[in-house]
Coordinates of C-alpha atoms in Angstrom, one line a residue:
Chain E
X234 CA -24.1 5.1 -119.3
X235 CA -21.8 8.4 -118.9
X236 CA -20.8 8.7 -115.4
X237 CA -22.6 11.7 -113.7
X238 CA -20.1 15.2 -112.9
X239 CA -19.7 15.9 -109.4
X240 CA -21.6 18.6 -107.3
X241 CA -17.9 20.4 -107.5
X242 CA -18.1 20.2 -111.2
X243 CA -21.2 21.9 -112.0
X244 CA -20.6 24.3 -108.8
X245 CA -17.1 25.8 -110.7
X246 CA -18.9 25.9 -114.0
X247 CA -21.8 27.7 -112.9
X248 CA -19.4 30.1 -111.1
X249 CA -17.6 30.6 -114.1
X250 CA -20.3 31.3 -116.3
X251 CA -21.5 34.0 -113.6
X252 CA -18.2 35.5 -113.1
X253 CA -17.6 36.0 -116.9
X254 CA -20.6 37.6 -117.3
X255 CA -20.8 40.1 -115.0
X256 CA -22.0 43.1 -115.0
X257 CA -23.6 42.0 -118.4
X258 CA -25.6 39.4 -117.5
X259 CA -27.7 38.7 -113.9
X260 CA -28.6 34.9 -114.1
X261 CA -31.1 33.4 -112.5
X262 CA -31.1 29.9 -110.5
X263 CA -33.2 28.0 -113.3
X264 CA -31.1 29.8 -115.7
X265 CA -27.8 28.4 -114.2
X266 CA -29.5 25.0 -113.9
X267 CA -30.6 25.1 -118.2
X268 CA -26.9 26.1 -118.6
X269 CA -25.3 23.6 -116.9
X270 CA -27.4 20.9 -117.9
X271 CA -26.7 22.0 -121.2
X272 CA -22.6 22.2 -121.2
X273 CA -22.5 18.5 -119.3
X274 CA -25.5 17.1 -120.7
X275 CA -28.8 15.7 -119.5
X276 CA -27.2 12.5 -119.1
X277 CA -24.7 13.4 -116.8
X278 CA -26.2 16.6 -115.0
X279 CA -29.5 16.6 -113.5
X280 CA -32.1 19.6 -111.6
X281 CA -31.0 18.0 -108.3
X282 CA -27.1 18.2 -109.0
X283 CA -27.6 21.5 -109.9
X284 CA -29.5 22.7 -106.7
X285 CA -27.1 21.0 -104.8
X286 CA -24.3 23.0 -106.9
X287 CA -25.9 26.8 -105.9
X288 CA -26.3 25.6 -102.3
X289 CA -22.9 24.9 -102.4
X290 CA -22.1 28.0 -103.9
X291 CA -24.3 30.4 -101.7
X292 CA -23.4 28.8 -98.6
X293 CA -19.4 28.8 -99.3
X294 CA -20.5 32.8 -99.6
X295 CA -19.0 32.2 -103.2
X296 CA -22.7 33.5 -105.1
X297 CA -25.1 35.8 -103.0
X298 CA -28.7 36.0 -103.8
X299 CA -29.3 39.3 -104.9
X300 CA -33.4 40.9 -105.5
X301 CA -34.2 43.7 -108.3
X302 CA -37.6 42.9 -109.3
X303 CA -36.9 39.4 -109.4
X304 CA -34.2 36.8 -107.5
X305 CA -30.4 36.6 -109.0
X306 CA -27.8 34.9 -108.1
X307 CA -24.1 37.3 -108.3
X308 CA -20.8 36.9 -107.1
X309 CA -20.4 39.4 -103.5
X310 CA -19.7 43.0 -104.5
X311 CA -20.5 46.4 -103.3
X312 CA -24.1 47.2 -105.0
X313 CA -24.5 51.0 -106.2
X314 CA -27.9 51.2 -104.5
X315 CA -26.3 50.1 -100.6
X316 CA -25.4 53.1 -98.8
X317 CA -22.2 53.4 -96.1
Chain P
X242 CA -29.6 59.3 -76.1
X243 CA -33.3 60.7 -76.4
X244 CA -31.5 64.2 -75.5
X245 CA -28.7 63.9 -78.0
X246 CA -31.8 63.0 -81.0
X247 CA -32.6 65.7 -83.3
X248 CA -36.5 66.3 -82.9
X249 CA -39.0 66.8 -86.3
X250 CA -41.4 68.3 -86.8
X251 CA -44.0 66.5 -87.9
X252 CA -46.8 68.5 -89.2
X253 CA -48.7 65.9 -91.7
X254 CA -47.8 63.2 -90.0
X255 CA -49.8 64.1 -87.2
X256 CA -52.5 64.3 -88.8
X257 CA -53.0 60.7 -89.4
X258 CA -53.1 60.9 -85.3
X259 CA -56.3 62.1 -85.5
X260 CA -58.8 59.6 -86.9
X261 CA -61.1 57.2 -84.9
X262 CA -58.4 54.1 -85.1
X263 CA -55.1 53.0 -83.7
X264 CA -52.4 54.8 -85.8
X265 CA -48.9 53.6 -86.7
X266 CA -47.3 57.2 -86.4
X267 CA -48.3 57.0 -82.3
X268 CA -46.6 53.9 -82.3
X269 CA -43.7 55.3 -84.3
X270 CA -43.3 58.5 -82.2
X271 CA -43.1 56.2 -79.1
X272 CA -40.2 54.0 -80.2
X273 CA -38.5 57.7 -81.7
X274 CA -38.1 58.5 -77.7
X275 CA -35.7 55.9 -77.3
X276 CA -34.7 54.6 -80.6
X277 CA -32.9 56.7 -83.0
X278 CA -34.2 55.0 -86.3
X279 CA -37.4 55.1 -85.5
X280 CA -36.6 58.7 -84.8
X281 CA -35.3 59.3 -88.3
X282 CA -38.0 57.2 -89.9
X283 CA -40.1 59.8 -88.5
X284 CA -38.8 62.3 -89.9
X285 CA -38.1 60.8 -93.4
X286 CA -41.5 59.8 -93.3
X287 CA -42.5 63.6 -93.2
X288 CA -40.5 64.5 -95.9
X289 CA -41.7 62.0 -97.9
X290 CA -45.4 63.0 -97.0
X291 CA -44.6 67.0 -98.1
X292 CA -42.3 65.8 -101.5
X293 CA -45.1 63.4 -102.1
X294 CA -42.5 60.5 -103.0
X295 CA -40.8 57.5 -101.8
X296 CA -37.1 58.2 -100.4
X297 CA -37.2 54.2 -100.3
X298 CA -34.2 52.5 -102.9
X299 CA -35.5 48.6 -102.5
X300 CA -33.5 45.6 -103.3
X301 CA -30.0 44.4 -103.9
X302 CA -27.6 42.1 -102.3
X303 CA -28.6 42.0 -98.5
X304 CA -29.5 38.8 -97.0
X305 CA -28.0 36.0 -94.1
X306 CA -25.4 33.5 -95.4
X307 CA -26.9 30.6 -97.3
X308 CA -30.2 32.4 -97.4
X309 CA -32.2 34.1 -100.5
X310 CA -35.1 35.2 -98.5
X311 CA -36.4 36.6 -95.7
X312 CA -34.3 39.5 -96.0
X313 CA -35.9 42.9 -97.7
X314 CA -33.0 45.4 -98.4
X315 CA -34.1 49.0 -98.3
X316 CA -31.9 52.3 -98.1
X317 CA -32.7 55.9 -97.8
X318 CA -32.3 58.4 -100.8
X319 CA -31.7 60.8 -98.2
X320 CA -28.8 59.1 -96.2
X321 CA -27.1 62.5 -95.2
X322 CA -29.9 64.0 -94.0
X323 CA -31.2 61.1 -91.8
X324 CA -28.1 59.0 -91.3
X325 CA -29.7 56.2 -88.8
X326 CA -32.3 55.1 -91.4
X327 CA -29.7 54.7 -94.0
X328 CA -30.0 51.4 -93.9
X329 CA -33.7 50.4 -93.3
X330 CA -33.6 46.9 -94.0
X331 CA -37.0 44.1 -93.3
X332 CA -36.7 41.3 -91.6
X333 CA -39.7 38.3 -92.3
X334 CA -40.0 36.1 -89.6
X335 CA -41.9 32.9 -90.6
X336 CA -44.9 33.0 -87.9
X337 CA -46.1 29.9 -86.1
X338 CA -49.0 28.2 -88.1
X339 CA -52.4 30.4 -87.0
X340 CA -49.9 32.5 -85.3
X341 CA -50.1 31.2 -82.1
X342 CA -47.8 32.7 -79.4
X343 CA -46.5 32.3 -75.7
X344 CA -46.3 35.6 -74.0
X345 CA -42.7 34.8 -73.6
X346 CA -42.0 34.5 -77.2
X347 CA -43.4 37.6 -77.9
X348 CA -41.5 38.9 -75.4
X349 CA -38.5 37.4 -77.0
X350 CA -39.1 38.7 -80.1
X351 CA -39.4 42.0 -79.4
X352 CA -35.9 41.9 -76.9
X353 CA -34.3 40.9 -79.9
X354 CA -35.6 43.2 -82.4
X355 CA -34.6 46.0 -79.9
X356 CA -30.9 45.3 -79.5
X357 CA -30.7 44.9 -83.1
X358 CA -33.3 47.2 -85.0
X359 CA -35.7 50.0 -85.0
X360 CA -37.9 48.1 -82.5
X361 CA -41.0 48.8 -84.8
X362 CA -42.7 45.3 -86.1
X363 CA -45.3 44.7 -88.1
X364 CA -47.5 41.5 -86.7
X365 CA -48.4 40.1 -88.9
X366 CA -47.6 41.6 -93.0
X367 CA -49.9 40.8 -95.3
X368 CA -47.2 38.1 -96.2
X369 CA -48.4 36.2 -93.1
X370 CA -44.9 36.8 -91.7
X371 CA -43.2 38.7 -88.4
X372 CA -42.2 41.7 -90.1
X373 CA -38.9 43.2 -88.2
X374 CA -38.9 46.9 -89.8
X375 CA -35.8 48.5 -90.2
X376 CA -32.0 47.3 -89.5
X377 CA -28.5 47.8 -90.9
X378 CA -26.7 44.9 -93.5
X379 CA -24.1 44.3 -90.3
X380 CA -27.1 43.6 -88.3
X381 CA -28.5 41.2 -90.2
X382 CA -26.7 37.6 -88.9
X383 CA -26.3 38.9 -85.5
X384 CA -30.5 38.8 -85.5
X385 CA -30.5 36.0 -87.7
X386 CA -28.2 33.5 -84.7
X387 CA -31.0 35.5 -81.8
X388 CA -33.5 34.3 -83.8
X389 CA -32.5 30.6 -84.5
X390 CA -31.3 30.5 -80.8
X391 CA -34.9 31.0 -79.9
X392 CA -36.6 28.9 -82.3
X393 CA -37.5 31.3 -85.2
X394 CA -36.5 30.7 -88.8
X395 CA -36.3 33.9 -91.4
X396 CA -39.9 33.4 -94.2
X397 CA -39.8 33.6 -97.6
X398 CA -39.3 36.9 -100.0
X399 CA -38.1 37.6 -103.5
X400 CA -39.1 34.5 -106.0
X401 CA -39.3 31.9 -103.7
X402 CA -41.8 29.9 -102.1
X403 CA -43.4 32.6 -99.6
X404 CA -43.9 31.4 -96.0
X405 CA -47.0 29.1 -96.1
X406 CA -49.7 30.7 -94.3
X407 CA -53.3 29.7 -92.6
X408 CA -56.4 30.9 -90.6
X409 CA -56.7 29.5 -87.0
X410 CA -58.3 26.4 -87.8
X411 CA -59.1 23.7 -85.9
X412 CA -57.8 25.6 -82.6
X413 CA -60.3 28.0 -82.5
X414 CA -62.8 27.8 -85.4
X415 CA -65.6 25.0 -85.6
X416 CA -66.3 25.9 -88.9
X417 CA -62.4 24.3 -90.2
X418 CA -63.4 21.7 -92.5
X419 CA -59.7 20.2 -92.2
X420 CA -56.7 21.2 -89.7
X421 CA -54.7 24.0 -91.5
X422 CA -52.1 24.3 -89.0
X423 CA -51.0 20.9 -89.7
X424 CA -50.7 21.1 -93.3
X425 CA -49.6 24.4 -93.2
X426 CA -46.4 23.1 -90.6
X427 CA -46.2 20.3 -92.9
X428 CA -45.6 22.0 -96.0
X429 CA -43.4 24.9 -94.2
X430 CA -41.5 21.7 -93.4
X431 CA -41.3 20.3 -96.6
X432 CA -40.1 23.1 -98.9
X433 CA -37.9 24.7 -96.6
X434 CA -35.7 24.7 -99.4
X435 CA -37.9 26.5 -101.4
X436 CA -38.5 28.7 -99.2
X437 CA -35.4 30.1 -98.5
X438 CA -33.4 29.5 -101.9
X439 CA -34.9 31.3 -104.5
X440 CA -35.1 29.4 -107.8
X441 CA -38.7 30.2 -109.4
X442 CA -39.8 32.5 -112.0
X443 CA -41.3 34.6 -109.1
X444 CA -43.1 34.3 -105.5
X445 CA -45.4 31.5 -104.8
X446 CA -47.7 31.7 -102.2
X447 CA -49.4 28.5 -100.1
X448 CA -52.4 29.8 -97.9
X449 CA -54.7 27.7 -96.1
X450 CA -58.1 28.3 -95.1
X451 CA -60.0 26.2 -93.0
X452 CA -63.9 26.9 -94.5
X453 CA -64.9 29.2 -97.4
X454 CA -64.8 32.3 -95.4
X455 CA -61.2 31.9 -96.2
X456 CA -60.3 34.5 -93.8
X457 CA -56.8 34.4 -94.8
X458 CA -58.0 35.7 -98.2
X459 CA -56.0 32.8 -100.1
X460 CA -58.4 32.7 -103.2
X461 CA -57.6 36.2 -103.5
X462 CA -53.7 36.0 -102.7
X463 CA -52.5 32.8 -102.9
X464 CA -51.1 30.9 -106.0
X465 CA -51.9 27.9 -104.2
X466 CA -54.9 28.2 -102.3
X467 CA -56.6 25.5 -100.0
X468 CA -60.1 26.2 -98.6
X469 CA -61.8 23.7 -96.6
X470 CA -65.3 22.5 -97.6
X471 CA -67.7 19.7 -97.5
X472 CA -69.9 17.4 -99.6
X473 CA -72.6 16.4 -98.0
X474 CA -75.6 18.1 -96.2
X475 CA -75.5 21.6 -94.0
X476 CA -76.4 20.2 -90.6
X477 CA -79.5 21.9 -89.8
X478 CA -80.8 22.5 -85.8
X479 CA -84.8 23.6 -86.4
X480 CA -84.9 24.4 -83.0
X481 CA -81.9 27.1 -82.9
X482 CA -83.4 28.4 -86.2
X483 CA -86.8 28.9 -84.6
X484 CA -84.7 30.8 -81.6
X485 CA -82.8 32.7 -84.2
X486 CA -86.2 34.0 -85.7
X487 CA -88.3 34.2 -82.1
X488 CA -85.4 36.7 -81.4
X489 CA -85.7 38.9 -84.6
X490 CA -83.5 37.5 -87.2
X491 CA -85.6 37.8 -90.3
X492 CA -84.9 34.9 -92.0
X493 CA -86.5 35.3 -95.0
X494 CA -85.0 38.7 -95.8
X495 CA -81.4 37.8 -94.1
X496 CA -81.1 34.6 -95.7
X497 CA -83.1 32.7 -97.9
X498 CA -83.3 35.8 -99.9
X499 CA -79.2 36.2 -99.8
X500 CA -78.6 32.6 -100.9
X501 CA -76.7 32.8 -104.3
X502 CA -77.8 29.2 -105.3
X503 CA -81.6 29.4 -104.1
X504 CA -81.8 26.6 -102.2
X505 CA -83.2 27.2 -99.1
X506 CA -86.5 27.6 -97.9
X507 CA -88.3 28.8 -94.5
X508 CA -92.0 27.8 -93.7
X509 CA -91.7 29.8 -90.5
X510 CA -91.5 26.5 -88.5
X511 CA -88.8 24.4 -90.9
X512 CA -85.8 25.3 -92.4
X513 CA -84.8 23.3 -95.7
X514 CA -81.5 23.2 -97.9
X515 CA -81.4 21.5 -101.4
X516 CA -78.1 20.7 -100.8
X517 CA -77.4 19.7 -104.3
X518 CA -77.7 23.6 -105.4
X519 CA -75.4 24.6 -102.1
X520 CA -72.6 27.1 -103.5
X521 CA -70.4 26.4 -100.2
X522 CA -70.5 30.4 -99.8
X523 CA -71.3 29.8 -95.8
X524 CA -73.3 32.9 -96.2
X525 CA -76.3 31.6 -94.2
X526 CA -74.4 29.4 -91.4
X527 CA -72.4 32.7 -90.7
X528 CA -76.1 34.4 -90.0
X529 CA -77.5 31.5 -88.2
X530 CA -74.2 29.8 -86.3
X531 CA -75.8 28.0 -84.1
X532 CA -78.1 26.4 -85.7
X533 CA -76.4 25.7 -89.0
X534 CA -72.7 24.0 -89.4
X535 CA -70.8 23.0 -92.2
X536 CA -71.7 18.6 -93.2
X537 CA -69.7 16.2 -91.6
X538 CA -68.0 14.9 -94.8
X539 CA -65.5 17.4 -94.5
X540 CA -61.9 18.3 -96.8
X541 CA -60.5 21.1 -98.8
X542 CA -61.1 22.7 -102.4
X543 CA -57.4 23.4 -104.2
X544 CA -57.6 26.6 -106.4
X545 CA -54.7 27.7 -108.1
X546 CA -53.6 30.7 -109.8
X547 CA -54.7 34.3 -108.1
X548 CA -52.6 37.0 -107.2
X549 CA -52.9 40.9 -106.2
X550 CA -52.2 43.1 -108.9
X551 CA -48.9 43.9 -109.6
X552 CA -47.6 43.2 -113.6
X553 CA -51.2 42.5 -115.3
X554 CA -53.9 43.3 -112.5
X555 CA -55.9 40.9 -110.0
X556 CA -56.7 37.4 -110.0
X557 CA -58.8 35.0 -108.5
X558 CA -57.7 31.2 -107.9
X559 CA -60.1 28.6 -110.0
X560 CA -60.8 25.0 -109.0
X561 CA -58.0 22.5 -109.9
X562 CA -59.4 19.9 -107.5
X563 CA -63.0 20.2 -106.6
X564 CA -62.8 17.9 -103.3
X565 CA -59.9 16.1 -101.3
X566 CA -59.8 14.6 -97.9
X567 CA -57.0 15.8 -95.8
X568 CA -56.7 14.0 -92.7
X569 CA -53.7 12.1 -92.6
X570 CA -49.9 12.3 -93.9
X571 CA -50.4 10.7 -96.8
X572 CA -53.3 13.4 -98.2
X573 CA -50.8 15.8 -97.4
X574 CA -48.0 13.7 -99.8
X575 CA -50.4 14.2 -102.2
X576 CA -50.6 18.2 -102.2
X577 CA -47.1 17.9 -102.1
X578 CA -47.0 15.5 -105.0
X579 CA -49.6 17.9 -106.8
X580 CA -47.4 21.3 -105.9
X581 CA -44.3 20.2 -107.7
X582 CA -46.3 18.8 -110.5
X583 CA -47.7 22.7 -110.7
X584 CA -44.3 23.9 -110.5
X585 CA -42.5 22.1 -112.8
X586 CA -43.9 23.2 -116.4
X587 CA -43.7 26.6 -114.8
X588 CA -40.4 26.8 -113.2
X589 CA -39.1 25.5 -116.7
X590 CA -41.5 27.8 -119.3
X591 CA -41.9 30.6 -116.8
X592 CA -41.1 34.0 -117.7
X593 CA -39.3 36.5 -115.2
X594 CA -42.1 37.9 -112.8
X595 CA -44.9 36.0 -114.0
X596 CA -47.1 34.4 -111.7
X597 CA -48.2 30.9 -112.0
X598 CA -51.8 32.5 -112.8
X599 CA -50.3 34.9 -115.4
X600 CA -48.4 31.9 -116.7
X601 CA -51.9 29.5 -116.9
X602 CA -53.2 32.4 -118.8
X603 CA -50.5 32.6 -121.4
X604 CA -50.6 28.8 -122.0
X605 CA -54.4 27.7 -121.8
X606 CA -55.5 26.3 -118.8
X607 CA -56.2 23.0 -121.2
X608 CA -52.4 22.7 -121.8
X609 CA -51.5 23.7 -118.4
X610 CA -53.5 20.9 -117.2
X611 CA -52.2 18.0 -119.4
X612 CA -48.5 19.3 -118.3
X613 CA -49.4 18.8 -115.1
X614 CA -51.3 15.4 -115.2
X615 CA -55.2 16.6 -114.5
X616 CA -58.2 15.5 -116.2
X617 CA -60.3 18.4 -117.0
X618 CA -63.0 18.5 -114.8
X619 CA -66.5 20.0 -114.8
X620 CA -66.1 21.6 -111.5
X621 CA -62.5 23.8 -112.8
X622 CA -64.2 27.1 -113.1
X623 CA -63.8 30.1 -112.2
X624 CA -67.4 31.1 -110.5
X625 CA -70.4 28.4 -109.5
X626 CA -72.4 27.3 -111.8
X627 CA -70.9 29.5 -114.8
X628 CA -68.3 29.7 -117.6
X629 CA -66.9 26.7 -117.6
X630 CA -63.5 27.1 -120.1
X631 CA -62.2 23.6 -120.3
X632 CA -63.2 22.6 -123.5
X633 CA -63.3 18.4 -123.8
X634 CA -61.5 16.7 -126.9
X635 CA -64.9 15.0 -127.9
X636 CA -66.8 17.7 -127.4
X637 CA -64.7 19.4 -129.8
X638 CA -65.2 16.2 -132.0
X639 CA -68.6 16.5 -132.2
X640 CA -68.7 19.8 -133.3

């Protein structure tokens, strides 16, 4: 049985795949989860590792949560709409 | 301060002063004297009246650390012209079960909201929530820690589980076929994660109504609605009834002749119910209250699937499960067990801003039920006693 990839693991992947897509691409959670479970494989990376992954990464204030229409997860940045 | 405030004019606005019922610019113009976002909300709000348009941008990145909910961004289009409501953001405050309150706590809500917002609220949104109206992004943690000090946790927004919501129940209503508050705690409990981690297609709302008056409107509003019925007979007190109709209530006219399923019938001395034809519609015990109440085999209906219109228009919730008892932990295990069944095919399938409804729609209700593990059932439809759209394999077979 392949040995499962840490919550660390799938965190800095799903990171990645956010930060090189930004600006091009606003991903949601169940779309990071498909993607991850995709690059490590169902046998190794699961729904739970994965929500465990974003909480990681939204609580480390590495993703935010962001809304326009719908829920996204981003990396921090200063959003056009926010006013000083 | 109040002297430093720029004072508007506010023409339209008063206006909607001078109706018959309480209005919320009198309750605006009283904060403006001390508060000077409520001031300038004021004052935007008059603009917006004579341009006839939102100066509202919604959304984006505003939120408490680790959360994905409770927090509503909103800035002004117009952030020169009225600086202090150039950040507006809304705060939901998940509401104790039946929103029950101390005096104190109220108190302590407002304190808070008034060192750190507009001081306007909302109690309750049509979320079911505390609604804080109006604060700035830096303000947002510093209410967050008040809050949390004092035993309040942010709700649900954006496409999350929404703060589970309920009628009074048991505490005040002797109608509550089941106690709503309990499940309702139990389940705000349960999916806390849910609730404040976005990670669905779009909102899903839990409300829980304790007969079929469903005064919190769940079959109307809720995804996941749970309305309190029973299966056996109306109880029936002849002598209230006789007192009801000594004292003018026209029984006949008032409430046989109202009954959607036909099945009552008044002699003038007896009052009988073919219980077997009852709709559950509680039309006639809300005429006759004390003489008729709900049986004593009591539990809760699960509907799933309305919503108010927003992408494709209005729908009502239909019967998943026609009866269920709920009257210990376990039950509620099971609505647990049976709400992540519901959300799996559609957390996985879903498409951005579709509601599960919208989604049961797309699929088939047939399909949507084998995903989930249901057995079609005669009672899944969507009014009494007509259209019935599950179609049965043999049934098919035959034909």
């Amino acid at each position: 049985m392949a040995e499962k990839v840490t919550i660390e693991e799938v965190a800095e992947a799903m990171y990645k795949m956010v930060k090189d897509t930004m600006g091009m691409k606003k991903w949601k959670a169940m779309d990071l989860q498909k993607a991850a479970i995709e690059l490590f494989g169902e046998d190794r990376c699961d729904k739970n590792l994965c929500k465990e992954a974003i909480k990681e990464l939204v609580n480390s204030g590495r993703l935010v949560y962001t809304y326009f229409g719908g829920s996204y997860l981003e990396i921090p940045h200063k959003e056009g709409a926010a006013n000083d | 301060m109040a002297e430093q405030m720029k004072k508007y004019e506010t023409p339209l606005l008063d206006e909607l002063e001078k109706g018959p019922w309480p209005s919320f610019v009198k309750e605006i113009k009283t904060a403006a004297d001390w508060n000077p976002m409520a001031n300038d909300l004021l004052g935007l709000l008059e603009r917006s009246y004579r341009d006839k348009i939102g100066h509202w941008k919604h959304g984006g990145i505003v939120g408490v650390m680790g959360y994905g909910g409770g927090v509503i961004g909103r800035y002004t289009d117009l952030p020169d012209e009225f600086p202090n409501v150039s950040h507006f953001h809304t705060m939901r405050v998940n509401q104790p079960a039946g929103w029950f309150y101390t005096s104190e706590a109220l108190r302590t809500l407002a304190d808070i909201w008034d060192r750190h917002g507009s001081g306007l609220t909302n109690f309750h949104g049509s979320t079911g929530d505390i609604i804080f109206l109006g604060t700035r992004t830096e303000e947002l943690e510093a209410t967050f820690s008040e809050l949390t000090q004092a035993g309040f946790d942010l709700g649900g927004s954006g496409s999350d589980i929404r703060t589970p919501s309920c009628c009074c129940g048991m505490a005040r209503c002797e109608w509550a076929c089941y106690d709503t508050m309990k499940l309702t705690y139990f389940l705000t409990q349960h999916y806390q994660d849910e609730i404040h981690r976005p990670a669905l297609p779009y909102k899903f709302k839990i409300k829980c109504s304790g007969c079929p008056n469903d005064c919190v409107a769940s079959i109307a509003r809720a995804d996941f609605s749970v309305i309190g019925t029973w299966r056996d007979e109306i109880q029936i007190d002849q002598e209230m009834v006789r007192e009801y109709a000594k004292n003018g209530v026209d029984i006949v006219k008032e409430v046989v002749a109202l009954c959607p399923g036909r099945c009552i019938d008044w002699d003038g001395e007896t009052l009988k119910i073919d219980d077997s034809s009852c709709r559950h519609c509680m039309h006639c015990i809300n005429v006759l209250p004390k003489a008729l109440a709900p049986g004593k085999d009591r539990g809760a209906v699960i509907l799933l699937g309305s919503k108010a219109p927003i992408v494709e228009g209005a729908i009502l919730s239909s019967v998943i499960v026609p009866f269920v008892k709920l009257d210990d932990e376990d039950s509620f295990n099971d609505i647990v067990e049976l709400i992540d069944a519901i959300l799996e095919p559609w957390v996985e399938e879903g498409k951005n801003r579709e509601r599960v409804g919208e989604f049961i729609q797309r699929v088939g209700l047939g399909n949507y039920l084998e995903a989930i593990g249901l057995d079609p059932q005669p009672e899944m439809i969507r009014h009494p006693r007509t259209n019935p759209y599950v179609f049965y394999e043999n049934y098919l077979e035959e034909e």
